[in-house]
mmCIF file of C-alpha atoms in Angstrom:
data_model
loop_
_atom_site.group_PDB
_atom_site.id
_atom_site.type_symbol
_atom_site.label_atom_id
_atom_site.label_comp_id
_atom_site.label_asym_id
_atom_site.label_seq_id
_atom_site.Cartn_x
_atom_site.Cartn_y
_atom_site.Cartn_z
ATOM 1 C CA UNK A 53 -90.652 -88.612 30.654
ATOM 2 C CA UNK A 54 -89.771 -91.288 33.210
ATOM 3 C CA UNK A 55 -86.377 -91.892 31.535
ATOM 4 C CA UNK A 56 -85.664 -88.168 31.367
ATOM 5 C CA UNK A 57 -86.619 -87.741 34.983
ATOM 6 C CA UNK A 58 -84.398 -90.655 35.965
ATOM 7 C CA UNK A 59 -81.473 -89.178 34.041
ATOM 8 C CA UNK A 60 -82.112 -85.807 35.649
ATOM 9 C CA UNK A 61 -82.051 -87.319 39.142
ATOM 10 C CA UNK A 62 -78.893 -89.280 38.373
ATOM 11 C CA UNK A 63 -77.149 -86.209 37.020
ATOM 12 C CA UNK A 64 -78.241 -84.134 40.010
ATOM 13 C CA UNK A 65 -76.900 -86.768 42.393
ATOM 14 C CA UNK A 66 -73.580 -86.863 40.523
ATOM 15 C CA UNK A 67 -73.230 -83.085 40.610
ATOM 16 C CA UNK A 68 -74.003 -83.014 44.316
ATOM 17 C CA UNK A 69 -71.402 -85.682 44.964
ATOM 18 C CA UNK A 70 -68.839 -83.797 42.878
ATOM 19 C CA UNK A 71 -69.536 -80.581 44.768
ATOM 20 C CA UNK A 72 -69.099 -82.397 48.081
ATOM 21 C CA UNK A 73 -65.774 -83.899 46.973
ATOM 22 C CA UNK A 74 -64.545 -80.540 45.626
ATOM 23 C CA UNK A 75 -65.399 -78.720 48.850
ATOM 24 C CA UNK A 76 -63.702 -81.440 50.865
ATOM 25 C CA UNK A 77 -60.537 -81.274 48.751
ATOM 26 C CA UNK A 78 -60.476 -77.496 48.969
ATOM 27 C CA UNK A 79 -60.788 -77.684 52.743
ATOM 28 C CA UNK A 80 -57.855 -80.126 52.837
ATOM 29 C CA UNK A 81 -55.796 -77.960 50.499
ATOM 30 C CA UNK A 82 -55.634 -80.584 47.759
ATOM 31 C CA UNK A 83 -57.159 -78.269 45.160
ATOM 32 C CA UNK A 84 -55.301 -75.040 44.606
ATOM 33 C CA UNK A 85 -56.492 -71.579 43.776
ATOM 34 C CA UNK A 86 -55.609 -68.641 41.618
ATOM 35 C CA UNK A 87 -55.165 -64.931 42.168
ATOM 36 C CA UNK A 88 -58.559 -63.531 41.264
ATOM 37 C CA UNK A 89 -57.074 -60.056 41.255
ATOM 38 C CA UNK A 90 -53.522 -58.774 41.199
ATOM 39 C CA UNK A 91 -51.871 -55.415 40.722
ATOM 40 C CA UNK A 92 -48.489 -53.908 39.952
ATOM 41 C CA UNK A 93 -45.973 -51.422 41.254
ATOM 42 C CA UNK A 94 -45.779 -48.620 38.686
ATOM 43 C CA UNK A 95 -42.003 -48.495 39.161
ATOM 44 C CA UNK A 96 -41.965 -51.497 36.831
ATOM 45 C CA UNK A 97 -42.527 -49.128 33.898
ATOM 46 C CA UNK A 98 -40.512 -46.209 35.244
ATOM 47 C CA UNK A 99 -38.655 -45.828 31.930
ATOM 48 C CA UNK A 100 -41.831 -44.975 30.006
ATOM 49 C CA UNK A 101 -44.487 -43.953 32.557
ATOM 50 C CA UNK A 102 -43.472 -40.251 32.882
ATOM 51 C CA UNK A 103 -43.854 -39.758 29.115
ATOM 52 C CA UNK A 104 -47.627 -40.343 29.203
ATOM 53 C CA UNK A 105 -48.882 -41.552 32.607
ATOM 54 C CA UNK A 106 -52.543 -41.971 31.655
ATOM 55 C CA UNK A 107 -51.766 -43.896 28.491
ATOM 56 C CA UNK A 108 -49.409 -46.326 30.202
ATOM 57 C CA UNK A 109 -51.735 -46.820 33.161
ATOM 58 C CA UNK A 110 -54.472 -47.696 30.674
ATOM 59 C CA UNK A 111 -52.161 -50.210 29.000
ATOM 60 C CA UNK A 112 -51.544 -51.906 32.350
ATOM 61 C CA UNK A 113 -55.269 -51.975 33.083
ATOM 62 C CA UNK A 114 -55.897 -53.612 29.710
ATOM 63 C CA UNK A 115 -53.343 -56.303 30.578
ATOM 64 C CA UNK A 116 -55.447 -57.275 33.599
ATOM 65 C CA UNK A 117 -53.815 -55.425 36.494
ATOM 66 C CA UNK A 118 -56.630 -54.374 38.819
ATOM 67 C CA UNK A 119 -54.767 -52.145 41.270
ATOM 68 C CA UNK A 120 -51.657 -50.020 41.280
ATOM 69 C CA UNK A 121 -48.987 -49.064 43.740
ATOM 70 C CA UNK A 122 -47.377 -45.759 42.881
ATOM 71 C CA UNK A 123 -44.031 -44.231 43.822
ATOM 72 C CA UNK A 124 -42.181 -40.880 43.742
ATOM 73 C CA UNK A 125 -42.850 -37.588 45.479
ATOM 74 C CA UNK A 126 -45.860 -37.134 43.172
ATOM 75 C CA UNK A 127 -47.745 -40.440 43.348
ATOM 76 C CA UNK A 128 -50.576 -39.027 41.205
ATOM 77 C CA UNK A 129 -48.383 -38.114 38.231
ATOM 78 C CA UNK A 130 -49.441 -34.520 37.721
ATOM 79 C CA UNK A 131 -53.109 -35.135 38.485
ATOM 80 C CA UNK A 132 -54.958 -33.857 41.523
ATOM 81 C CA UNK A 133 -55.634 -36.743 43.939
ATOM 82 C CA UNK A 134 -59.378 -36.771 43.256
ATOM 83 C CA UNK A 135 -58.816 -36.545 39.492
ATOM 84 C CA UNK A 136 -56.400 -39.472 39.604
ATOM 85 C CA UNK A 137 -58.917 -41.497 41.598
ATOM 86 C CA UNK A 138 -61.644 -40.710 39.051
ATOM 87 C CA UNK A 139 -59.460 -41.537 36.054
ATOM 88 C CA UNK A 140 -58.342 -44.847 37.500
ATOM 89 C CA UNK A 141 -61.947 -45.689 38.303
ATOM 90 C CA UNK A 142 -62.859 -45.040 34.671
ATOM 91 C CA UNK A 143 -60.281 -47.594 33.489
ATOM 92 C CA UNK A 144 -61.267 -50.158 36.127
ATOM 93 C CA UNK A 145 -58.304 -49.781 38.476
ATOM 94 C CA UNK A 146 -57.697 -48.603 42.032
ATOM 95 C CA UNK A 147 -54.508 -47.110 43.399
ATOM 96 C CA UNK A 148 -54.193 -48.857 46.744
ATOM 97 C CA UNK A 149 -50.764 -47.698 47.871
ATOM 98 C CA UNK A 150 -47.695 -45.646 47.147
ATOM 99 C CA UNK A 151 -44.041 -45.855 48.049
ATOM 100 C CA UNK A 152 -42.884 -42.695 49.779
ATOM 101 C CA UNK A 153 -39.465 -42.209 51.345
ATOM 102 C CA UNK A 154 -39.135 -41.300 55.017
ATOM 103 C CA UNK A 155 -37.934 -37.726 54.298
ATOM 104 C CA UNK A 156 -40.953 -37.135 52.029
ATOM 105 C CA UNK A 157 -43.582 -38.534 54.379
ATOM 106 C CA UNK A 158 -45.504 -35.875 56.263
ATOM 107 C CA UNK A 159 -49.080 -35.089 57.191
ATOM 108 C CA UNK A 160 -49.701 -33.040 54.045
ATOM 109 C CA UNK A 161 -48.681 -35.932 51.778
ATOM 110 C CA UNK A 162 -50.617 -38.461 53.837
ATOM 111 C CA UNK A 163 -53.723 -36.279 53.560
ATOM 112 C CA UNK A 164 -53.312 -36.179 49.760
ATOM 113 C CA UNK A 165 -52.990 -39.959 49.674
ATOM 114 C CA UNK A 166 -56.213 -40.270 51.640
ATOM 115 C CA UNK A 167 -57.925 -37.843 49.260
ATOM 116 C CA UNK A 168 -56.798 -39.990 46.326
ATOM 117 C CA UNK A 169 -58.389 -43.092 47.814
ATOM 118 C CA UNK A 170 -55.207 -44.892 48.808
ATOM 119 C CA UNK A 171 -55.165 -47.414 51.631
ATOM 120 C CA UNK A 172 -51.434 -47.590 52.339
ATOM 121 C CA UNK A 173 -48.330 -45.428 52.456
ATOM 122 C CA UNK A 174 -45.230 -47.623 52.258
ATOM 123 C CA UNK A 175 -41.620 -46.788 53.077
ATOM 124 C CA UNK A 176 -39.677 -48.318 50.161
ATOM 125 C CA UNK A 177 -36.190 -48.506 51.670
ATOM 126 C CA UNK A 178 -34.040 -47.422 54.597
ATOM 127 C CA UNK A 179 -30.700 -49.105 53.830
ATOM 128 C CA UNK A 180 -28.715 -51.437 56.039
ATOM 129 C CA UNK A 181 -28.555 -50.150 59.612
ATOM 130 C CA UNK A 182 -25.324 -50.331 61.656
ATOM 131 C CA UNK A 183 -26.816 -51.672 64.901
ATOM 132 C CA UNK A 184 -29.900 -53.036 66.606
ATOM 133 C CA UNK A 185 -30.499 -49.602 68.139
ATOM 134 C CA UNK A 186 -30.446 -47.996 64.691
ATOM 135 C CA UNK A 187 -33.056 -50.488 63.449
ATOM 136 C CA UNK A 188 -35.175 -49.685 66.515
ATOM 137 C CA UNK A 189 -34.945 -45.974 65.714
ATOM 138 C CA UNK A 190 -36.389 -46.737 62.268
ATOM 139 C CA UNK A 191 -39.176 -48.667 63.955
ATOM 140 C CA UNK A 192 -39.931 -45.547 66.018
ATOM 141 C CA UNK A 193 -40.054 -43.439 62.844
ATOM 142 C CA UNK A 194 -42.457 -45.939 61.291
ATOM 143 C CA UNK A 195 -44.663 -45.720 64.365
ATOM 144 C CA UNK A 196 -44.849 -41.915 64.159
ATOM 145 C CA UNK A 197 -45.862 -42.076 60.494
ATOM 146 C CA UNK A 198 -48.268 -44.897 61.272
ATOM 147 C CA UNK A 199 -50.051 -42.783 63.838
ATOM 148 C CA UNK A 200 -50.512 -39.969 61.301
ATOM 149 C CA UNK A 201 -51.771 -42.436 58.689
ATOM 150 C CA UNK A 202 -54.247 -43.886 61.171
ATOM 151 C CA UNK A 203 -55.627 -40.394 61.715
ATOM 152 C CA UNK A 204 -56.517 -40.298 57.998
ATOM 153 C CA UNK A 205 -57.789 -43.862 57.770
ATOM 154 C CA UNK A 206 -54.640 -45.214 56.076
ATOM 155 C CA UNK A 207 -52.108 -47.886 57.002
ATOM 156 C CA UNK A 208 -48.361 -47.284 57.128
ATOM 157 C CA UNK A 209 -45.937 -49.996 56.142
ATOM 158 C CA UNK A 210 -42.386 -50.974 55.261
ATOM 159 C CA UNK A 211 -41.142 -52.694 52.091
ATOM 160 C CA UNK A 212 -38.040 -54.821 52.520
ATOM 161 C CA UNK A 213 -34.958 -55.291 50.388
ATOM 162 C CA UNK A 214 -32.456 -58.112 50.763
ATOM 163 C CA UNK A 215 -30.476 -56.278 53.463
ATOM 164 C CA UNK A 216 -33.452 -56.388 55.824
ATOM 165 C CA UNK A 217 -33.118 -60.185 55.928
ATOM 166 C CA UNK A 218 -29.330 -60.405 56.008
ATOM 167 C CA UNK A 219 -27.817 -61.634 59.246
ATOM 168 C CA UNK A 220 -25.430 -58.804 60.087
ATOM 169 C CA UNK A 221 -23.601 -58.881 63.414
ATOM 170 C CA UNK A 222 -25.972 -61.557 64.650
ATOM 171 C CA UNK A 223 -29.153 -59.583 63.958
ATOM 172 C CA UNK A 224 -31.748 -59.401 61.212
ATOM 173 C CA UNK A 225 -33.201 -55.948 60.771
ATOM 174 C CA UNK A 226 -36.546 -57.259 59.535
ATOM 175 C CA UNK A 227 -37.077 -59.167 62.761
ATOM 176 C CA UNK A 228 -36.279 -56.086 64.850
ATOM 177 C CA UNK A 229 -38.729 -53.971 62.854
ATOM 178 C CA UNK A 230 -41.444 -56.611 63.172
ATOM 179 C CA UNK A 231 -40.959 -57.031 66.905
ATOM 180 C CA UNK A 232 -40.672 -53.322 67.722
ATOM 181 C CA UNK A 233 -43.774 -52.016 65.962
ATOM 182 C CA UNK A 234 -47.424 -52.218 66.936
ATOM 183 C CA UNK A 235 -49.488 -54.285 64.437
ATOM 184 C CA UNK A 236 -52.338 -51.803 64.773
ATOM 185 C CA UNK A 237 -50.032 -48.964 63.670
ATOM 186 C CA UNK A 238 -47.456 -50.474 61.277
ATOM 187 C CA UNK A 239 -47.823 -53.217 58.681
ATOM 188 C CA UNK A 240 -45.368 -54.729 56.196
ATOM 189 C CA UNK A 241 -45.060 -55.398 52.495
ATOM 190 C CA UNK A 242 -43.059 -58.534 51.716
ATOM 191 C CA UNK A 243 -40.860 -58.298 48.650
ATOM 192 C CA UNK A 244 -40.549 -62.013 48.030
ATOM 193 C CA UNK A 245 -37.768 -61.635 45.489
ATOM 194 C CA UNK A 246 -35.518 -59.825 47.934
ATOM 195 C CA UNK A 247 -36.266 -62.100 50.878
ATOM 196 C CA UNK A 248 -35.401 -65.097 48.679
ATOM 197 C CA UNK A 249 -32.288 -63.374 47.319
ATOM 198 C CA UNK A 250 -31.108 -62.917 50.916
ATOM 199 C CA UNK A 251 -31.439 -66.662 51.510
ATOM 200 C CA UNK A 252 -34.518 -66.364 53.704
ATOM 201 C CA UNK A 253 -37.019 -69.230 53.708
ATOM 202 C CA UNK A 254 -39.952 -66.969 52.880
ATOM 203 C CA UNK A 255 -42.574 -69.645 53.474
ATOM 204 C CA UNK A 256 -41.274 -70.332 56.987
ATOM 205 C CA UNK A 257 -41.020 -66.594 57.617
ATOM 206 C CA UNK A 258 -44.684 -66.186 56.680
ATOM 207 C CA UNK A 259 -45.652 -69.010 59.022
ATOM 208 C CA UNK A 260 -44.127 -67.032 61.867
ATOM 209 C CA UNK A 261 -44.893 -63.440 60.905
ATOM 210 C CA UNK A 262 -47.512 -63.702 58.157
ATOM 211 C CA UNK A 263 -50.133 -61.764 60.084
ATOM 212 C CA UNK A 264 -47.928 -58.647 59.878
ATOM 213 C CA UNK A 265 -47.859 -58.595 56.071
ATOM 214 C CA UNK A 266 -50.749 -57.041 54.168
ATOM 215 C CA UNK A 267 -49.139 -56.558 50.745
ATOM 216 C CA UNK A 268 -46.448 -58.335 48.777
ATOM 217 C CA UNK A 269 -44.253 -57.827 45.733
ATOM 218 C CA UNK A 270 -44.043 -60.611 43.180
ATOM 219 C CA UNK A 271 -40.928 -60.541 41.041
ATOM 220 C CA UNK A 272 -38.703 -63.254 39.692
ATOM 221 C CA UNK A 273 -35.017 -64.099 39.961
ATOM 222 C CA UNK A 274 -33.105 -65.498 37.016
ATOM 223 C CA UNK A 275 -30.154 -66.176 39.320
ATOM 224 C CA UNK A 276 -28.976 -65.323 42.841
ATOM 225 C CA UNK A 277 -25.233 -65.665 42.321
ATOM 226 C CA UNK A 278 -22.913 -63.900 42.005
ATOM 227 C CA UNK A 279 -25.443 -61.063 41.906
ATOM 228 C CA UNK A 280 -29.260 -61.235 41.851
ATOM 229 C CA UNK A 281 -30.645 -60.837 38.339
ATOM 230 C CA UNK A 282 -34.376 -60.492 37.591
ATOM 231 C CA UNK A 283 -36.445 -61.875 34.758
ATOM 232 C CA UNK A 284 -40.093 -62.475 33.806
ATOM 233 C CA UNK A 285 -42.208 -64.454 36.268
ATOM 234 C CA UNK A 286 -42.565 -67.495 34.009
ATOM 235 C CA UNK A 287 -38.873 -68.193 33.590
ATOM 236 C CA UNK A 288 -37.064 -67.813 36.915
ATOM 237 C CA UNK A 289 -35.983 -69.847 39.929
ATOM 238 C CA UNK A 290 -38.492 -68.771 42.605
ATOM 239 C CA UNK A 291 -41.299 -71.313 43.086
ATOM 240 C CA UNK A 292 -44.288 -69.014 43.161
ATOM 241 C CA UNK A 293 -46.791 -71.843 43.418
ATOM 242 C CA UNK A 294 -45.665 -72.620 46.932
ATOM 243 C CA UNK A 295 -44.879 -69.057 47.904
ATOM 244 C CA UNK A 296 -48.191 -67.571 46.774
ATOM 245 C CA UNK A 297 -50.063 -70.375 48.503
ATOM 246 C CA UNK A 298 -48.282 -69.468 51.731
ATOM 247 C CA UNK A 299 -48.938 -65.762 51.156
ATOM 248 C CA UNK A 300 -52.655 -66.367 50.598
ATOM 249 C CA UNK A 301 -52.860 -68.602 53.647
ATOM 250 C CA UNK A 302 -51.155 -65.959 55.803
ATOM 251 C CA UNK A 303 -53.806 -63.392 54.864
ATOM 252 C CA UNK A 304 -51.916 -61.085 52.514
ATOM 253 C CA UNK A 305 -54.469 -58.850 50.788
ATOM 254 C CA UNK A 306 -52.657 -57.240 47.857
ATOM 255 C CA UNK A 307 -50.383 -58.966 45.351
ATOM 256 C CA UNK A 308 -48.274 -56.576 43.289
ATOM 257 C CA UNK A 309 -46.027 -57.444 40.370
ATOM 258 C CA UNK A 310 -42.797 -55.485 40.305
ATOM 259 C CA UNK A 311 -40.011 -55.957 37.785
ATOM 260 C CA UNK A 312 -36.802 -53.964 37.580
ATOM 261 C CA UNK A 313 -34.882 -55.825 34.866
ATOM 262 C CA UNK A 314 -36.320 -57.069 31.585
ATOM 263 C CA UNK A 315 -35.335 -59.579 28.880
ATOM 264 C CA UNK A 316 -36.767 -57.207 26.246
ATOM 265 C CA UNK A 317 -38.549 -54.187 27.741
ATOM 266 C CA UNK A 318 -40.952 -53.166 30.546
ATOM 267 C CA UNK A 319 -44.198 -53.354 28.574
ATOM 268 C CA UNK A 320 -43.349 -56.784 27.140
ATOM 269 C CA UNK A 321 -42.443 -58.086 30.593
ATOM 270 C CA UNK A 322 -45.581 -56.704 32.247
ATOM 271 C CA UNK A 323 -47.704 -58.407 29.596
ATOM 272 C CA UNK A 324 -45.869 -61.688 30.171
ATOM 273 C CA UNK A 325 -46.212 -61.405 33.950
ATOM 274 C CA UNK A 326 -49.955 -60.745 33.736
ATOM 275 C CA UNK A 327 -50.462 -63.821 31.545
ATOM 276 C CA UNK A 328 -48.408 -65.913 33.982
ATOM 277 C CA UNK A 329 -50.485 -64.883 37.008
ATOM 278 C CA UNK A 330 -53.789 -65.391 35.206
ATOM 279 C CA UNK A 331 -52.798 -68.960 34.367
ATOM 280 C CA UNK A 332 -51.039 -69.857 37.638
ATOM 281 C CA UNK A 333 -52.697 -72.525 39.824
ATOM 282 C CA UNK A 334 -51.321 -72.905 43.319
#
């Protein structure tokens, strides 16, 4: 009994020391983390989703995606908002956001999104603007929608493409939008693929503006030149270890896989991307 007790005390001391070292390394950033949960933008399976929305949503849930971002003028795919919320709950998923174009965003749609349990309504694109004033006008439109969303307990945001980060006539539209919107009214969703495709240093951008971003899109580039081409997360040129570390450190809450081009097909790519994120240490 004395030997067993001695071994027990030695083992306990070793475990305590290991825990202390681990906590210290984590605090210093030496040990990296993982994404405990991640979701996907349903646009990734746009070629098959309309054929049987429930079936394909279930397939994504089975792959390990824990939340969805929808798109289109009918973000609930033929279901009533409450029915969609209930169905997704049954398969272990939440719909946290939807992309909705500026012309389609109104109080009626925002109310439906709130009824369906969403947290965000995101403008997916606005196109390159011809001047700083034109970008500011878009910022004003975002603010108006943001105020309606706030009334219903939602957040309004903007999702960038490459043009938002392009330096056109000495200005970057993304910077104008960020600096001409109230953080309490308008948030942002960083599409890391498109910021990188534009030549932006996304990590440095997050160091400066990270507190404005609450969601992000994770998708991979096979090449930037002469034209951006996408591929599965595991086989491209974007270093997601560093980028996701920066995104986590900046406070981004929702990490959404989106893929628009596929080596084989959308379902195969979404399976591959889920496996990649489950295994990724950063």
